[in-house]
């Protein structure tokens, strides 16, 4: 009688066990479909895995039942070793790599459908066991640990069916094994000799990060400073403002020339951050850092997810995300994301409404050619708060309730943003790739905003007055970047090189600027409503006029008061037919290895910029425009500048692999930042800002790359920055202004340390923790630059720490009802920060003796000093998997309802913003 395959397997088990074989060989039974000869395709398919952390033997049994693969291994050894488990949709090879990561085993195929476990090779000076390289389908370089392959094998990137090796969707990890920031090609965090961090898909979901501002606030070393309105923010790193934003590693977009990023995170897989100067590839930039947003890409399998949120202050949000193969046996794939959000604030009146649609398609034109094209459209209608709260003249806190706002119900700032992008990726042999990325971004926005001006008198409690602005912005940007990257063997070592060039053209032409909405002059006295009071200041005002603007009582503010009736639109006073910049750069970056452990990273970079701006003044008063009509151009000014730079000395870094998991590095990067917008008294642009960025540190990739730790110390010097020249009058010339000087002896210095740990500490236990110490000061050659030795950015705290931890009971091996529970929590904290100075409570009408073009206050100025006290804000989350498809989560922000200022203003007149009170968000998620 013919024996079945299962019977033969059981007999073999019995024989081996009876002989007490140390290499006993269990062949896990395959399902019927696998036994019928279809197992050869199993490794290429994608599966939905949900195998909790447990013994390796039990995990392999569950794996075999799911995939139909047969696995040969030593049952005695495997029963004593813990496997981290695996969760998410991925190939069988990727899942098996995750199951064996950190166990001391790797795997190889005996034949189609049959896999054997083998002992990983030992390596390193400290005797650690290093998991061997595994062959994973779809990894760049055919399973090579380079270009992200090792991270995919560890299960921390590129495991959910995306062709993007850096994708973190489905990994459940707080870290990644491959980022493109700082390298242009996917590299492990420890192989990039600069401070880099990642905000993964899992972090975005757990911390309910839905917008770019919140994402930046959660990244290590970043200080969020609320800007001029509830829609504008500034981000500081290492004492300098971050102005460089990349998408998919391409050329950076400009946040100037009328473009205001209102970025929703529903279309992005993860966020990458490089702290310090990006000297290898960035044409120009500050030594603060660079941000890279990585878009979601189509997956190789059908997946649909939806999430619905409801939270404090009537906040509602719905996101639908669908991806699937479309045609040609999966060679054509697509993905679409649709988002709707209705958002209110903890303070009165302000709100936002947003609609977004995003679509992307990929096409495998050949086995080595990938084409990508996509589009996104965002429409956002906002009723924002302009200005924030004022303070007393001396900087004292008004002590107002956090719900207080000085928002007028007719305020509006509406955006329409369209982005079209595409790309080509061409494999050339085993080790080379050519990529071309193109992005066109167009945004238009219209704002009409009322605001409160002036500080509050501590005696009369008066001072703030009603004002308004009206602007019409337009912005277009086109960026293109082409790179050729790969590796070759030289002197028996692997050498890596990237050659590329990029071009970014930004055009803010078409912007219109209007006269002040509330401008009580004799030529146009202001009357808020018919029969109401008349406000006018100066000679020729009507009898009975009030010599001010409408007052605002910040302690009893009533936005419905007729004094604050929506002002009539004023006439446009200026427009920019041209207002933009073109930046180009070319670079060659090399990672050279002379010995097994010593690596030299250097680059040669050439950069060029061209600025052009044309400003037209428009006629608004026939008395001043003889022979013209209202709206005619009566004056035109044009400014244009051109510059280029060749990086010398070139950026250079040395890294040394102390062990296979520990790397030490040190490096230098140059700083080059044009400031052609500043003209000297001869109408010539000032030379660029220059400087140096030094950094040294250690990076450790533990637990097979599923835990990354870094320690870095840095020192930055920047010089040649512009200040007003007091011997010449100030003059606005379109996008440039006069007159400025740059003292070469004035230096801004910043130094500090960064410490970060991110990833899996133990099975089911994820952590992201960072600490930053930052100190900056200015040393001057001239008194014009302020007080020498004082910080040049006082609003960035010296100490900044951020923590978020998560424990998944199911992944940790718990059974029963508790297996669906995930608990998370964290804290964002900082030391104190401050602003100080003096404020004039009268008029600036007294000439300064030494500089006749300067005016000083007619009364003694009032000193002020106000502080953001050190604070810590604690948040938590409870998530429960109701079934394989459904989950429910509750996020609790500011758990202990800490009262604090997120930002204080540089002057007492406004710019003070409370941090959000305790709040909750409930999220219902489903995925099919």
PDB file of N, CA and C in Angstrom, residues 97 454 481 484 606 752:
ATOM      1  N   UNK A  97      11.955  35.514   7.370  1.00  0.00           N
ATOM      2  CA  UNK A  97      13.097  36.303   7.827  1.00  0.00           C
ATOM      3  C   UNK A  97      12.797  36.978   9.153  1.00  0.00           C
ATOM      4  N   UNK A 454      -0.894  95.589  19.338  1.00  0.00           N
ATOM      5  CA  UNK A 454      -0.470  96.329  20.528  1.00  0.00           C
ATOM      6  C   UNK A 454      -0.574  95.478  21.808  1.00  0.00           C
ATOM      7  N   UNK A 481      14.915  65.693 -10.428  1.00  0.00           N
ATOM      8  CA  UNK A 481      16.178  65.147  -9.948  1.00  0.00           C
ATOM      9  C   UNK A 481      16.447  63.821 -10.635  1.00  0.00           C
ATOM     10  N   UNK A 484      22.145  58.404 -10.618  1.00  0.00           N
ATOM     11  CA  UNK A 484      22.674  57.099 -10.991  1.00  0.00           C
ATOM     12  C   UNK A 484      23.481  56.599  -9.811  1.00  0.00           C
ATOM     13  N   UNK A 606      28.410  71.084  -7.002  1.00  0.00           N
ATOM     14  CA  UNK A 606      28.352  72.403  -7.637  1.00  0.00           C
ATOM     15  C   UNK A 606      26.924  72.909  -7.567  1.00  0.00           C
ATOM     16  N   UNK A 752      25.979  70.891  20.705  1.00  0.00           N
ATOM     17  CA  UNK A 752      25.090  70.080  21.521  1.00  0.00           C
ATOM     18  C   UNK A 752      25.285  68.602  21.281  1.00  0.00           C
TER      19      UNK A 752
END
